Short mmCIF file of C-alpha atoms and ligand atoms in Angstrom, two decimals:
data_model
loop_
_atom_site.label_atom_id
_atom_site.label_comp_id
_atom_site.label_asym_id
_atom_site.label_seq_id
_atom_site.Cartn_x
_atom_site.Cartn_y
_atom_site.Cartn_z
CA UNK A 243 144.18 36.19 137.65
CA UNK A 244 140.49 38.15 137.90
CA UNK A 245 137.90 37.84 135.69
CA UNK A 246 138.67 41.28 133.82
CA UNK A 247 143.04 40.09 133.39
CA UNK A 248 141.75 36.68 131.60
CA UNK A 249 139.48 38.52 129.15
CA UNK A 250 141.99 40.84 128.76
CA UNK A 251 144.06 38.15 128.06
CA UNK A 252 141.93 36.96 125.77
CA UNK A 253 140.82 39.65 123.44
CA UNK A 254 144.95 40.25 123.39
CA UNK A 255 145.25 36.78 122.16
CA UNK A 256 142.42 37.23 120.09
CA UNK A 257 142.97 40.55 118.65
CA UNK A 258 147.35 40.77 118.27
CA UNK A 259 147.08 43.61 115.22
CA UNK A 260 144.92 45.93 116.94
CA UNK A 261 146.77 48.62 119.58
CA UNK A 262 143.98 50.95 119.65
CA UNK A 263 141.13 48.48 120.11
CA UNK A 264 143.80 46.51 123.03
CA UNK A 265 144.93 50.55 125.08
CA UNK A 266 140.97 51.04 124.81
CA UNK A 267 140.18 47.90 126.04
CA UNK A 268 142.64 47.86 129.03
CA UNK A 269 141.45 50.87 130.10
CA UNK A 270 138.14 50.10 130.71
CA UNK A 271 138.65 46.57 131.97
CA UNK A 272 141.09 47.21 134.38
CA UNK A 273 139.10 49.91 135.85
CA UNK A 274 135.28 47.72 136.73
CA UNK A 275 137.58 44.72 138.53
CA UNK A 276 135.93 46.46 141.65
CA UNK A 277 132.55 46.13 140.26
CA UNK A 278 132.89 43.05 138.83
CA UNK A 279 133.95 41.36 142.66
CA UNK A 280 130.75 43.17 143.90
CA UNK A 281 128.24 41.74 140.66
CA UNK A 282 129.52 38.00 140.36
CA UNK A 283 126.43 37.57 138.13
CA UNK A 284 128.48 39.40 135.77
CA UNK A 285 130.85 37.02 135.47
CA UNK A 286 128.55 33.55 135.60
CA UNK A 287 126.99 35.89 132.30
CA UNK A 288 130.18 36.18 130.34
CA UNK A 289 129.16 39.92 130.38
CA UNK A 290 132.57 40.96 129.70
CA UNK A 291 133.26 38.48 126.88
CA UNK A 292 130.10 39.62 125.32
CA UNK A 293 130.91 43.41 125.96
CA UNK A 294 134.13 43.52 124.35
CA UNK A 295 132.89 41.47 121.04
CA UNK A 296 131.18 43.42 118.41
CA UNK A 297 127.39 42.40 118.17
CA UNK A 298 128.65 42.80 114.22
CA UNK A 299 131.25 44.20 112.02
CA UNK A 300 130.04 44.81 108.17
CA UNK A 301 133.42 45.65 106.13
CA UNK A 302 133.13 47.06 102.25
CA UNK A 303 134.87 47.66 99.45
CA UNK A 304 133.96 51.33 97.96
CA UNK A 305 134.80 51.99 94.58
CA UNK A 306 135.30 55.38 93.47
CA UNK A 307 136.19 57.41 90.38
CA UNK A 308 138.78 61.25 90.72
CA UNK A 309 137.99 63.72 88.56
CA UNK A 310 140.51 63.02 85.75
CA UNK A 311 138.87 58.86 85.90
CA UNK A 312 140.94 57.42 87.61
CA UNK A 313 139.68 54.60 90.25
CA UNK A 314 140.26 54.35 93.53
CA UNK A 315 139.25 51.36 95.68
CA UNK A 316 139.23 52.43 99.16
CA UNK A 317 137.42 50.04 102.61
CA UNK A 318 134.28 51.19 104.32
CA UNK A 319 133.88 49.89 107.83
CA UNK A 320 130.65 49.82 110.28
CA UNK A 321 131.00 48.17 113.57
CA UNK A 322 127.84 47.40 115.73
CA UNK A 323 129.34 47.36 118.68
CA UNK A 324 126.12 47.33 121.12
CA UNK A 325 122.41 47.28 121.16
CA UNK A 326 121.59 46.81 124.75
CA UNK A 327 120.45 50.35 126.19
CA UNK A 328 119.02 50.87 122.23
CA UNK A 329 119.88 51.72 118.41
CA UNK A 330 123.53 51.29 117.09
CA UNK A 331 124.51 55.07 117.45
CA UNK A 332 127.73 56.77 116.53
CA UNK A 333 129.69 58.40 114.16
CA UNK A 334 131.86 57.57 110.44
CA UNK A 335 135.43 58.74 110.86
CA UNK A 336 136.92 59.36 106.84
CA UNK A 337 140.78 59.27 107.37
CA UNK A 338 143.80 57.69 105.94
CA UNK A 339 144.53 56.21 109.64
CA UNK A 340 140.78 54.82 110.05
CA UNK A 341 141.46 50.68 110.20
CA UNK A 342 139.11 48.03 111.87
CA UNK A 343 141.12 48.58 114.87
CA UNK A 344 140.31 52.78 114.97
CA UNK A 345 136.89 51.25 114.73
CA UNK A 346 136.83 48.94 117.21
CA UNK A 347 138.01 51.06 119.69
CA UNK A 348 135.97 54.10 118.85
CA UNK A 349 133.15 51.66 118.93
CA UNK A 350 133.72 50.64 122.49
CA UNK A 351 134.37 53.55 124.15
CA UNK A 352 130.78 54.55 122.14
CA UNK A 353 128.81 52.17 124.07
CA UNK A 354 129.85 53.70 127.62
CA UNK A 355 129.48 57.00 126.00
CA UNK A 356 125.87 56.92 125.33
CA UNK A 357 125.28 55.20 127.76
CA UNK A 358 126.43 58.18 130.01
CA UNK A 359 124.15 60.19 128.43
CA UNK A 360 121.22 58.74 130.41
CA UNK A 361 119.61 58.56 126.63
CA UNK A 362 118.39 55.20 124.48
CA UNK A 363 121.63 54.82 122.33
CA UNK A 364 123.45 52.06 122.00
CA UNK A 365 126.98 52.35 120.54
CA UNK A 366 129.02 51.49 117.09
CA UNK A 367 131.40 53.36 114.67
CA UNK A 368 132.60 53.20 111.39
CA UNK A 369 134.31 55.11 108.66
CA UNK A 370 137.10 54.68 105.66
CA UNK A 371 140.26 54.76 105.08
CA UNK A 372 139.28 57.77 101.82
CA UNK A 373 141.26 60.72 102.85
CA UNK A 374 138.48 64.03 102.00
CA UNK A 375 141.16 66.66 102.64
CA UNK A 376 142.37 68.16 98.62
CA UNK A 377 139.38 66.50 97.05
CA UNK A 378 137.05 68.10 94.96
CA UNK A 379 133.74 68.27 95.88
CA UNK A 380 132.66 66.09 93.42
CA UNK A 381 134.62 63.62 94.65
CA UNK A 382 133.96 64.24 98.23
CA UNK A 383 130.19 63.47 96.75
CA UNK A 384 131.30 60.29 94.49
CA UNK A 385 132.34 59.02 97.46
CA UNK A 386 129.88 59.77 99.91
CA UNK A 387 127.22 57.74 97.47
CA UNK A 388 129.43 54.73 96.65
CA UNK A 389 129.75 54.15 100.24
CA UNK A 390 125.87 54.85 101.22
CA UNK A 391 125.22 52.65 98.33
CA UNK A 392 126.46 49.23 100.41
CA UNK A 393 125.82 51.20 104.03
CA UNK A 394 122.66 51.92 103.65
CA UNK A 395 121.33 48.13 104.05
CA UNK A 396 122.35 48.04 107.65
CA UNK A 397 121.23 51.58 108.88
CA UNK A 398 117.99 52.73 109.66
CA UNK A 399 116.81 54.98 112.26
CA UNK A 400 115.43 52.43 114.69
CA UNK A 401 118.56 49.99 114.19
CA UNK A 402 122.16 52.19 114.10
CA UNK A 403 122.11 56.07 113.45
CA UNK A 404 125.75 57.19 112.04
CA UNK A 405 126.86 60.64 112.41
CA UNK A 406 130.22 62.40 111.68
CA UNK A 407 133.38 62.72 113.02
CA UNK A 408 136.77 63.49 111.92
CA UNK A 409 136.88 64.23 107.98
CA UNK A 410 132.51 64.15 107.80
CA UNK A 411 131.19 67.06 108.58
CA UNK A 412 128.25 68.78 107.63
CA UNK A 413 129.31 68.53 103.65
CA UNK A 414 129.42 64.98 103.61
CA UNK A 415 126.61 63.86 106.15
CA UNK A 416 124.39 65.91 103.36
CA UNK A 417 126.04 63.96 100.33
CA UNK A 418 125.80 60.68 102.25
CA UNK A 419 121.68 61.43 103.52
CA UNK A 420 121.33 62.60 99.90
CA UNK A 421 122.12 58.51 98.99
CA UNK A 422 120.69 57.10 101.44
CA UNK A 423 117.34 59.27 100.93
CA UNK A 424 118.02 57.80 96.89
CA UNK A 425 117.80 54.53 97.58
CA UNK A 426 115.24 54.27 100.62
CA UNK A 427 112.97 56.62 99.42
CA UNK A 428 112.68 57.81 102.91
CA UNK A 429 112.85 61.22 104.66
CA UNK A 430 114.05 59.83 108.33
CA UNK A 431 116.65 60.39 111.17
CA UNK A 432 118.97 58.01 109.81
CA UNK A 433 121.72 60.32 110.00
CA UNK A 434 122.35 63.10 112.48
CA UNK A 435 124.32 66.02 111.95
CA UNK A 436 121.62 66.74 109.12
CA UNK A 437 121.58 70.35 107.85
CA UNK A 438 119.09 72.84 109.49
CA UNK A 439 116.76 72.76 106.07
CA UNK A 440 116.39 69.00 105.61
CA UNK A 441 116.08 67.92 109.21
CA UNK A 442 119.02 69.12 111.30
CA UNK A 443 119.16 69.85 114.78
CA UNK A 444 120.30 72.87 116.08
CA UNK A 445 123.21 73.21 118.28
CA UNK A 446 124.11 69.95 117.04
CA UNK A 447 127.12 71.48 115.45
CA UNK A 448 128.65 73.37 118.53
CA UNK A 449 127.29 70.30 120.57
CA UNK A 450 130.55 68.23 120.99
CA UNK A 451 132.56 71.93 121.89
CA UNK A 452 130.16 73.20 123.71
CA UNK A 453 128.66 69.82 126.44
CA UNK A 454 132.83 69.43 127.00
CA UNK A 455 133.21 73.09 128.10
CA UNK A 456 129.59 72.51 130.24
CA UNK A 457 131.01 69.59 131.51
CA UNK A 458 134.90 71.13 133.14
CA UNK A 459 132.40 74.62 133.75
CA UNK A 460 130.41 71.57 136.42
CA UNK A 461 133.54 70.56 137.67
CA UNK A 462 135.07 74.30 138.51
CA UNK A 463 131.77 75.16 139.66
CA UNK A 464 131.88 72.35 142.43
CA UNK A 465 135.38 73.50 143.44
CA UNK A 466 134.75 76.95 143.82
CA UNK A 467 136.02 78.11 140.20
CA UNK A 468 135.49 79.41 137.29
CA UNK A 469 136.44 79.78 133.00
CA UNK A 470 136.69 83.62 133.83
CA UNK A 471 140.37 84.54 133.49
CA UNK A 472 141.46 81.44 132.70
CA UNK A 473 144.07 80.41 130.22
CA UNK A 474 143.31 77.30 127.38
CA UNK A 475 145.08 75.43 125.32
CA UNK A 476 143.14 73.71 122.63
CA UNK A 477 144.94 71.16 119.95
CA UNK A 478 142.68 70.83 116.88
CA UNK A 479 141.08 73.04 114.52
CA UNK A 480 138.52 71.39 113.43
CA UNK A 481 134.09 71.10 115.23
CA UNK A 482 134.99 69.97 118.40
CA UNK A 483 138.70 72.06 118.93
CA UNK A 484 136.80 75.39 117.28
CA UNK A 485 133.52 75.22 119.00
CA UNK A 486 135.29 74.58 123.03
CA UNK A 487 137.60 77.29 121.98
CA UNK A 488 134.46 79.59 121.46
CA UNK A 489 132.43 78.51 124.51
CA UNK A 490 135.37 79.07 126.86
CA UNK A 491 135.83 82.51 125.63
CA UNK A 492 132.22 83.70 125.47
CA UNK A 493 133.17 82.47 129.49
CA UNK A 494 135.36 84.50 129.61
CA UNK A 495 138.78 82.70 129.27
CA UNK A 496 141.75 83.06 126.92
CA UNK A 497 142.48 80.82 124.61
CA UNK A 498 146.35 81.44 123.66
CA UNK A 499 147.34 78.32 121.07
CA UNK A 500 145.26 75.82 118.95
CA UNK A 501 146.65 73.38 116.25
CA UNK A 502 145.60 71.65 112.82
CA UNK A 503 147.92 68.40 111.76
CA UNK A 504 150.74 70.14 111.01
CA UNK A 505 151.44 72.49 113.25
CA UNK A 506 150.40 75.27 116.61
CA UNK A 507 149.59 78.95 116.62
CA UNK A 508 150.22 80.96 119.37
CA UNK A 509 148.71 83.76 120.07
CA UNK A 510 149.12 85.40 123.18
CA UNK A 511 145.84 87.88 122.77
CA UNK A 512 143.71 84.98 122.21
CA UNK A 513 143.01 83.29 119.52
CA UNK A 514 140.75 84.88 116.71
CA UNK A 515 138.13 82.17 116.10
CA UNK A 516 136.65 84.02 113.46
CA UNK A 517 139.91 84.11 111.17
CA UNK A 518 140.17 80.01 112.73
CA UNK A 519 136.41 79.51 111.04
CA UNK A 520 137.46 81.21 108.44
CA UNK A 521 140.25 79.43 107.11
CA UNK A 522 138.96 76.11 108.09
CA UNK A 523 135.26 75.76 107.89
CA UNK A 524 135.12 78.36 104.49
CA UNK A 525 138.28 77.95 102.74
CA UNK A 526 139.20 74.36 103.64
CA UNK A 527 142.93 75.91 104.31
CA UNK A 528 145.58 75.15 106.79
CA UNK A 529 146.40 77.57 110.41
CA UNK A 530 149.40 78.61 109.69
CA UNK A 531 148.17 81.16 107.03
CA UNK A 532 146.58 82.40 111.05
CA UNK A 533 149.92 84.03 111.88
CA UNK A 534 150.16 85.49 108.33
CA UNK A 535 146.47 87.35 109.13
CA UNK A 536 147.13 87.97 112.42
CA UNK A 537 149.33 90.43 114.13
CA UNK A 538 151.55 89.17 117.42
CA UNK A 539 150.52 85.63 116.69
CA UNK A 540 153.71 82.67 116.08
CA UNK A 541 153.34 79.89 113.72
CA UNK A 542 155.07 76.70 115.21
CA UNK A 543 155.74 73.86 112.77
CA UNK A 544 154.76 69.99 114.32
CA UNK A 545 152.16 69.56 117.23
CA UNK A 546 153.92 68.09 120.19
CA UNK A 547 155.22 72.08 120.88
CA UNK A 548 151.36 73.07 122.04
CA UNK A 549 152.05 71.51 125.44
CA UNK A 550 154.99 72.79 126.97
CA UNK A 551 152.65 76.42 126.28
CA UNK A 552 151.71 77.10 129.77
CA UNK A 553 148.21 77.31 130.62
CA UNK A 554 145.05 76.66 133.19
CA UNK A 555 143.33 74.47 131.37
CA UNK A 556 143.79 72.01 128.68
CA UNK A 557 141.67 70.17 126.52
CA UNK A 558 142.84 67.54 123.44
CA UNK A 559 140.56 68.29 120.59
CA UNK A 560 142.13 66.04 117.81
CA UNK A 561 142.74 63.09 117.52
CA UNK A 562 143.80 59.82 119.28
CA UNK A 563 147.36 59.53 121.68
CA UNK A 564 148.02 63.21 120.79
CA UNK A 565 149.43 63.68 124.50
CA UNK A 566 151.63 61.77 126.16
CA UNK A 567 153.54 61.03 128.69
CA UNK A 568 156.13 63.81 128.05
CA UNK A 569 153.75 66.08 127.68
CA UNK A 570 151.39 65.59 130.30
CA UNK A 571 154.43 65.74 132.55
CA UNK A 572 154.96 69.66 130.51
CA UNK A 573 151.37 70.22 131.39
CA UNK A 574 151.82 69.58 135.09
CA UNK A 575 154.89 71.21 135.52
CA UNK A 576 153.65 74.68 133.85
CA UNK A 577 150.92 74.76 136.42
CA UNK A 578 147.63 73.16 134.63
CA UNK A 579 144.68 72.68 136.73
CA UNK A 580 142.25 71.01 134.71
CA UNK A 581 141.64 68.51 131.78
CA UNK A 582 139.00 67.72 129.77
CA UNK A 583 139.18 65.39 126.00
CA UNK A 584 137.38 66.74 123.38
CA UNK A 585 138.50 63.81 121.39
CA UNK A 586 138.29 60.22 121.35
CA UNK A 587 141.52 58.67 123.54
CA UNK A 588 143.36 61.34 122.94
CA UNK A 589 145.70 60.96 125.69
CA UNK A 590 148.30 58.18 126.11
CA UNK A 591 148.24 55.05 129.36
CA UNK A 592 151.16 57.29 130.32
CA UNK A 593 149.50 60.74 129.87
CA UNK A 594 146.79 59.94 131.93
CA UNK A 595 149.01 58.04 134.82
CA UNK A 596 150.88 61.41 135.16
CA UNK A 597 147.52 63.42 135.12
CA UNK A 598 145.87 60.79 137.55
CA UNK A 599 148.69 61.18 140.45
CA UNK A 600 149.20 65.15 139.81
CA UNK A 601 145.87 65.33 141.48
CA UNK A 602 144.53 67.64 138.67
CA UNK A 603 141.49 67.42 137.27
CA UNK A 604 141.20 64.65 134.65
CA UNK A 605 137.48 64.68 132.69
CA UNK A 606 138.07 61.34 130.08
CA UNK A 607 136.88 61.52 126.50
CA UNK A 608 134.04 59.18 127.33
CA UNK A 609 132.12 61.89 130.11
CA UNK A 610 133.91 64.93 128.54
CA UNK A 611 133.00 64.51 124.49
CA UNK A 612 129.19 62.95 124.87
CA UNK A 613 127.56 66.49 124.17
CA UNK A 614 127.80 65.67 120.69
CA UNK A 615 125.97 62.15 120.73
CA UNK A 616 123.23 63.64 123.12
CA UNK A 617 122.38 66.03 120.50
CA UNK A 618 122.64 64.13 117.57
CA UNK A 619 119.76 61.75 120.45
CA UNK A 620 117.92 64.86 120.49
CA UNK A 621 117.90 65.44 116.83
CA UNK A 622 116.55 61.86 116.36
CA UNK A 623 113.78 62.98 118.70
CA UNK A 624 112.96 65.76 117.05
CA UNK A 625 113.24 64.08 113.59
CA UNK A 626 110.74 60.50 114.77
CA UNK A 627 108.25 63.58 116.73
CA UNK A 628 108.32 65.72 113.74
CA UNK A 629 109.65 68.82 115.77
CA UNK A 630 111.55 71.30 116.01
CA UNK A 631 113.01 72.63 119.00
CA UNK A 632 114.83 76.53 119.75
CA UNK A 633 118.59 77.03 120.10
CA UNK A 634 117.73 77.22 123.75
CA UNK A 635 115.72 74.98 124.39
CA UNK A 636 118.10 72.02 122.23
CA UNK A 637 121.01 73.60 124.52
CA UNK A 638 119.62 73.73 127.57
CA UNK A 639 119.15 70.04 127.41
CA UNK A 640 122.53 69.63 126.47
CA UNK A 641 123.92 71.81 129.59
CA UNK A 642 121.39 69.29 131.39
CA UNK A 643 122.93 66.36 130.35
CA UNK A 644 126.46 67.00 130.72
CA UNK A 645 125.78 68.07 134.46
CA UNK A 646 123.77 64.83 134.41
CA UNK A 647 126.81 62.87 133.33
CA UNK A 648 129.75 65.29 135.64
CA UNK A 649 127.10 63.99 138.76
CA UNK A 650 127.58 60.15 138.26
CA UNK A 651 131.19 59.58 137.36
CA UNK A 652 131.45 61.15 140.27
CA UNK A 653 129.38 59.30 142.40
CA UNK A 654 130.57 56.08 141.03
CA UNK A 655 133.82 56.96 141.12
CA UNK A 656 132.98 57.48 145.49
CA UNK A 657 130.85 54.80 145.66
CA UNK A 658 133.72 52.67 144.37
CA UNK A 659 136.82 53.77 146.43
CA UNK A 660 138.06 56.18 143.90
CA UNK A 661 136.78 59.79 144.66
CA UNK A 662 138.26 62.35 142.00
CA UNK A 663 139.18 59.34 139.62
CA UNK A 664 136.51 60.24 136.39
CA UNK A 665 137.85 57.69 134.17
CA UNK A 666 136.71 54.71 136.62
CA UNK A 667 133.90 56.57 137.36
CA UNK A 668 133.39 57.07 133.70
CA UNK A 669 133.64 53.54 132.92
CA UNK A 670 131.57 52.25 136.03
CA UNK A 671 128.80 54.56 135.52
CA UNK A 672 128.49 53.78 131.61
CA UNK A 673 129.08 49.55 132.12
CA UNK A 674 126.52 49.10 134.82
CA UNK A 675 123.58 50.31 133.06
CA UNK A 676 124.86 48.18 129.43
CA UNK A 677 125.77 45.49 132.00
CA UNK A 678 122.15 45.50 133.52
CA UNK A 679 120.33 45.97 130.14
CA UNK A 680 122.40 42.88 128.85
CA UNK A 681 121.42 40.16 131.93
CA UNK A 682 117.30 41.52 131.47
CA UNK A 683 117.84 41.00 127.59
CA UNK A 684 119.28 37.22 128.07
CA UNK A 685 121.88 35.30 126.44
CA UNK A 686 121.42 37.68 122.89
P1 NDP B 93 137.69 67.20 112.46
O1 NDP B 93 137.53 66.47 111.75
O2 NDP B 93 136.20 68.54 112.34
O3 NDP B 93 138.58 68.21 112.89
C1 NDP B 93 139.72 67.71 113.72
C2 NDP B 93 140.83 68.45 113.70
O4 NDP B 93 141.97 67.33 114.34
C3 NDP B 93 141.93 69.06 112.55
O5 NDP B 93 142.04 70.65 112.73
C4 NDP B 93 142.58 68.05 111.83
O6 NDP B 93 143.92 68.84 111.49
C5 NDP B 93 143.17 67.72 113.88
N1 NDP B 93 143.80 65.93 113.40
C6 NDP B 93 143.03 65.30 112.81
N2 NDP B 93 144.34 64.13 113.48
C7 NDP B 93 145.57 64.23 113.54
C8 NDP B 93 147.03 64.25 114.08
N3 NDP B 93 147.13 62.73 113.39
N4 NDP B 93 147.68 65.22 114.21
C9 NDP B 93 147.17 66.52 114.53
N5 NDP B 93 146.07 67.14 114.53
C10 NDP B 93 145.19 66.40 113.97
O7 NDP B 93 137.20 66.03 113.59
P2 NDP B 93 136.24 66.48 114.75
O8 NDP B 93 136.08 67.69 115.51
O9 NDP B 93 134.85 66.16 114.63
O10 NDP B 93 136.46 65.43 115.93
C11 NDP B 93 137.99 65.88 116.56
C12 NDP B 93 137.53 64.44 117.46
O11 NDP B 93 136.91 64.37 118.98
C13 NDP B 93 138.21 63.11 117.03
O12 NDP B 93 138.54 62.03 118.49
C14 NDP B 93 136.62 62.23 117.42
O13 NDP B 93 136.42 61.50 117.54
C15 NDP B 93 136.01 63.44 118.34
N6 NDP B 93 134.72 63.23 118.72
C16 NDP B 93 134.45 63.92 117.43
C17 NDP B 93 132.80 64.31 117.93
C18 NDP B 93 131.70 65.46 117.04
O14 NDP B 93 130.37 65.19 117.02
N7 NDP B 93 132.24 65.50 115.33
C19 NDP B 93 131.79 63.77 118.61
C20 NDP B 93 132.80 63.17 120.20
C21 NDP B 93 134.30 62.84 119.74
P3 NDP B 93 143.74 69.53 109.00
O15 NDP B 93 143.00 69.88 109.52
O16 NDP B 93 145.00 69.62 109.80
O17 NDP B 93 142.98 68.13 109.40
#
């Protein structure tokens, strides 16, 4: 049994109830096999065992009262996975599906993603089973305040810097930051994704979606191709999906389908993003109402059908395991040529294998959605330097980071004999930096 396989077997034994974490770990560990053969010092120093075990897991009670005075208890999590490269950095997710397995899978992915950005940030992730959907602003505020009442003692601008994720947008970050500031008496850059009026960075809202398109644009450019005239399907209708769709349209593509968790819209004329933004960002409503407002658009209940819409480019931007093997095969049959993961681990292992085998360009989440955290790191730099960069300046830096990521994953894949396999390229390029930082810092 190889070193990677024996560490994986141990992880499976120790974490039998964490399927998402094991899924992410398996993909990463197995793709690192050629690197581990070339670097026996990693095994000697138990780098993989340390790399897959979070430095710290914080699990806490979050009590809050709803508008009718009823008391609810949710669980809060923060997994401080790795500080080898810099302070822990990664978002908070509020969704009923959040448990330790989800937070650990996201944390592990985050370590490699943050390393890939080339910026000095370690990896962490957190969240809660609390569901902001259908709650009043006052309820969301009380929940966020209670959550921060515990979390504040574990985070700080040089320790751990949380941000948003599913269910945590600008409203939640505002409430979390307000409570953090009150508890510590400090106005620091401890949370990113802040509003522009209190220390946020321009482009942070758009960054993950735009970054995905910048990476894809580079992968297309080196193949003599581009977005103009292409048909695109984007799953999700949240932060990542909306801004990926916006940038793809700006570059001349036609986005014909999107979904929220109830169903998908198909608009052959190209989705009207102003309408989608109004429904999702202003009204906090359902995408089903899009078809009532836009002539010629269709609404289909259920999500899976979206992958049968023919397209040149597919961008899964909602959640984990939303694109399975069957859906991948349907996309390939219908002529998809490029797939970029905006969400974290949206493609199942069977789906990823089908894409790799077909020879299409497949850009995995670690690389493809790193633009969000990269821009968060730029927000941290502006906060600590008391600076405020223009939209153009931040956007140009984001683009440079994404182009650099493309170069790194492409080179790493080729160097280890897997040219064009960007899953392996991203895992290897991200891992090498973390592993070397761990070796340099001794047994800690
Ligand atoms: P949002 O909460 O803004 O949007 C999530 C979208 O996905 C919503 O439209 C939601 O539907 C939909 N969705 C969620 N769960 C499901 C499901 N089980 N089935 C179908 N649709 C679903 O989140 P983000 O856009 O911020 O995050 C999306 C993904 O991108 C996540 O995987 C996240 O980890 C990843 N990501 C986000 C970053 C960021 O900067 N925000 C950075 C890097 C990665 P509904 O509206 O019905 O709730």
